[in-house]
XYZ file of C-alpha atoms in Angstrom:
247
model
C -12.098 15.202 -7.863
C -12.777 13.560 -4.503
C -10.449 10.664 -3.865
C -12.076 7.460 -2.593
C -10.768 6.480 0.819
C -8.698 3.303 0.516
C -7.728 0.902 3.301
C -5.381 -1.983 2.623
C -4.562 -4.801 5.004
C -1.122 -6.334 4.577
C -1.147 -9.761 6.235
C 2.577 -10.221 5.503
C 3.806 -13.810 6.085
C 0.939 -14.654 8.406
C -2.135 -16.827 8.236
C -3.440 -20.289 7.526
C -6.847 -21.476 6.317
C -8.348 -21.393 9.795
C -6.979 -17.912 10.484
C -8.179 -16.624 7.122
C -11.669 -17.941 7.865
C -11.630 -15.960 11.118
C -10.530 -12.766 9.337
C -13.181 -13.211 6.653
C -15.786 -13.705 9.392
C -15.148 -10.301 10.968
C -14.952 -8.636 7.545
C -18.350 -10.108 6.654
C -19.792 -9.093 10.012
C -18.464 -5.553 9.530
C -20.310 -3.481 8.754
C -17.740 -1.815 6.479
C -18.155 1.773 5.310
C -19.496 1.432 1.732
C -17.560 4.552 0.699
C -14.194 2.890 1.378
C -12.238 0.674 -1.006
C -11.030 -2.284 1.082
C -8.128 -4.461 -0.085
C -6.401 -7.325 1.749
C -2.905 -8.470 0.800
C -2.526 -12.148 1.606
C 0.351 -14.624 1.106
C 0.575 -16.027 -2.424
C -0.414 -19.634 -1.570
C -3.736 -18.398 -0.157
C -4.746 -15.867 -2.824
C -7.302 -18.032 -4.580
C -8.612 -19.493 -1.309
C -9.051 -16.028 0.221
C -10.631 -14.615 -2.912
C -13.233 -17.375 -2.789
C -14.224 -16.493 0.776
C -14.170 -12.693 0.848
C -17.383 -10.683 0.723
C -18.020 -8.693 -2.458
C -16.991 -5.401 -0.822
C -13.418 -6.589 -0.111
C -10.839 -7.450 -2.784
C -7.683 -9.506 -2.487
C -4.175 -8.318 -3.352
C -0.852 -10.059 -3.821
C 2.042 -8.842 -1.677
C 4.628 -8.912 -4.448
C 5.267 -9.863 -8.081
C 8.164 -9.827 -10.517
C 8.947 -7.544 -13.462
C 8.534 -10.004 -16.364
C 5.689 -12.304 -17.538
C 7.506 -15.648 -17.133
C 10.920 -17.290 -17.153
C 13.658 -18.832 -15.052
C 12.945 -16.939 -11.843
C 12.482 -19.609 -9.197
C 10.102 -18.620 -6.434
C 8.778 -15.523 -8.191
C 5.210 -14.772 -9.265
C 4.268 -12.775 -12.375
C 1.403 -10.307 -12.846
C 0.058 -12.649 -15.560
C -0.247 -15.441 -12.980
C -2.086 -13.131 -10.601
C -4.487 -12.078 -13.346
C -5.072 -15.745 -14.157
C -6.263 -16.202 -10.564
C -8.547 -13.201 -10.847
C -6.303 -11.094 -8.583
C -6.214 -7.456 -9.684
C -4.069 -5.766 -7.026
C -0.474 -6.056 -5.866
C 1.604 -4.368 -3.157
C 5.069 -3.415 -4.423
C 8.142 -1.862 -2.815
C 7.098 -2.528 0.759
C 9.859 -1.521 3.154
C 10.455 -5.186 4.003
C 10.995 -5.951 0.308
C 13.405 -3.030 0.118
C 15.238 -3.452 3.425
C 15.068 -7.208 4.107
C 15.258 -8.496 0.529
C 17.369 -5.708 -0.935
C 15.022 -4.420 -3.648
C 16.275 -1.078 -4.926
C 14.325 1.861 -6.347
C 14.882 0.785 -9.946
C 13.637 -2.777 -9.409
C 10.536 -1.533 -7.564
C 9.862 0.891 -10.415
C 10.324 -1.809 -13.072
C 8.004 -4.148 -11.202
C 5.426 -1.376 -10.860
C 5.584 -0.559 -14.573
C 5.184 -4.201 -15.610
C 2.303 -4.815 -13.193
C 0.485 -1.778 -14.589
C 1.142 -2.884 -18.174
C -0.470 -6.228 -17.303
C -3.544 -4.450 -15.967
C -2.970 -4.742 -12.233
C -3.609 -1.943 -9.767
C -0.562 -1.219 -7.595
C -0.065 -0.068 -4.031
C 3.438 1.381 -4.393
C 5.210 1.787 -1.050
C 7.741 4.470 -0.169
C 9.216 5.684 3.094
C 12.316 6.626 5.017
C 14.278 4.788 7.704
C 14.806 6.234 11.189
C 18.353 7.371 10.489
C 17.170 9.109 7.317
C 14.441 10.959 9.200
C 16.861 11.950 11.965
C 19.278 13.241 9.311
C 16.512 15.417 7.840
C 16.383 13.353 4.632
C 12.695 12.331 4.655
C 11.752 14.418 1.627
C 14.903 13.498 -0.283
C 14.222 9.774 0.200
C 10.515 9.748 -0.629
C 11.000 12.025 -3.649
C 13.798 9.766 -4.940
C 11.675 6.644 -4.516
C 8.680 8.270 -6.214
C 10.815 9.677 -9.022
C 12.076 6.183 -9.863
C 8.456 5.079 -10.357
C 7.533 8.250 -12.262
C 10.418 7.602 -14.669
C 8.923 4.226 -15.647
C 5.166 4.853 -15.830
C 2.835 7.175 -17.694
C -0.622 6.196 -16.450
C -1.141 6.801 -12.729
C -4.856 5.903 -12.682
C -4.209 2.476 -11.108
C -1.524 3.581 -8.647
C -2.010 4.146 -4.927
C 1.046 5.509 -3.117
C 1.559 4.186 0.401
C 3.791 6.370 2.558
C 5.236 4.144 5.259
C 7.941 5.617 7.465
C 10.036 2.517 8.136
C 10.694 3.574 11.725
C 6.923 3.356 12.394
C 6.260 -0.117 10.946
C 5.657 -2.778 13.550
C 7.384 -0.689 16.191
C 4.326 0.764 17.876
C 5.658 4.205 16.927
C 3.349 6.161 14.682
C 4.031 9.364 12.847
C 1.823 12.010 14.432
C -1.101 13.104 12.237
C 0.833 16.326 11.677
C 4.019 14.484 10.627
C 2.097 12.177 8.289
C 0.012 14.982 6.773
C 3.140 17.073 6.202
C 4.813 14.336 4.148
C 1.603 13.556 2.235
C 1.099 17.236 1.440
C 4.675 17.575 0.207
C 4.355 14.413 -1.880
C 1.229 15.788 -3.526
C 3.012 19.060 -4.261
C 5.910 17.071 -5.724
C 3.519 15.122 -7.989
C 1.987 18.390 -9.150
C 5.405 19.858 -9.961
C 7.031 16.748 -11.445
C 4.158 14.793 -13.010
C 0.930 16.786 -13.425
C -1.746 18.602 -11.479
C -4.256 15.927 -12.516
C -2.105 13.124 -11.118
C -1.499 15.118 -7.926
C -5.213 15.703 -7.421
C -6.369 12.177 -8.270
C -3.658 9.874 -6.881
C -4.468 8.483 -3.477
C -1.676 8.679 -0.909
C -2.342 6.340 2.004
C -0.450 6.104 5.294
C 1.096 2.984 6.812
C 2.980 2.532 10.040
C 1.421 1.174 13.233
C -2.103 2.321 12.341
C -4.569 1.142 14.990
C -8.204 1.589 15.941
C -7.100 4.171 18.514
C -5.174 6.491 16.176
C -6.928 5.999 12.816
C -9.693 8.570 13.249
C -7.253 11.378 13.997
C -5.056 10.413 11.031
C -8.096 10.182 8.737
C -8.998 13.827 9.392
C -5.915 15.023 7.503
C -6.736 16.384 4.067
C -3.980 14.569 2.179
C -4.264 11.183 3.906
C -6.510 9.123 1.632
C -6.521 5.906 3.646
C -4.212 3.416 5.296
C -2.023 0.393 4.656
C -2.385 -1.642 7.831
C -0.084 -4.423 8.998
C -0.680 -6.380 12.199
C -4.011 -4.738 12.951
C -5.451 -6.101 9.690
C -5.342 -9.589 11.229
C -7.630 -8.505 14.072
C -11.274 -7.392 14.336
C -10.121 -3.806 14.973
C -9.409 -3.637 11.220
C -13.145 -2.955 10.783
C -12.819 0.186 12.920
C -9.849 1.327 10.831
C -11.834 0.838 7.610
C -14.571 2.960 9.193
C -12.182 5.707 10.387
C -14.076 8.432 8.564
C -17.508 7.525 9.925
């Protein structure tokens, strides 16, 4: 099965109505490769506003949600609330959620399982820190993070894995295409061994970590890189070039 190329833009805690209008303008101008699934993750207060402006070929995603439908969890957002807004995607386990806000593997897995149960599609993020890579623990870390998710879910059809080496996020450092492809290839082999061949063949594994218009084409040539999760560059017109990396 050929996996549809997927490019996500993670706006993080950036943007206001004026800025969102400017982003939507360059997305509408495009043109965007029609063979690419394009998703933009915007801050929760602007989800409905952004959804109302985006062209039909771009969908909106939340950047986070909690693991239960409702309750005394001040400041949290549930998958049910996102669905009520017509939002069908969520980014979970981003390195900033893990390393700034202290979310552990189990919590990320529980949130992923609940989001899927509620019918959302999930971009599930994994990746190692610089000291883990330098200690030769890349595979150990990404396998552990993926195993936690695999322990909680059965249906992978709405899961996109985003491999984001933490040392390459917002630092200007990028894993070389060879480094990224190597991890993606090993992750796919792990899925085949631990989950199923079908899941390994069909699950998209996208790369995140200082992806830019200048390096995206080279990264996109790798056989196991099925797209990108883009941070800062998704706020700029060059995001269109990243979406079109395979053209």
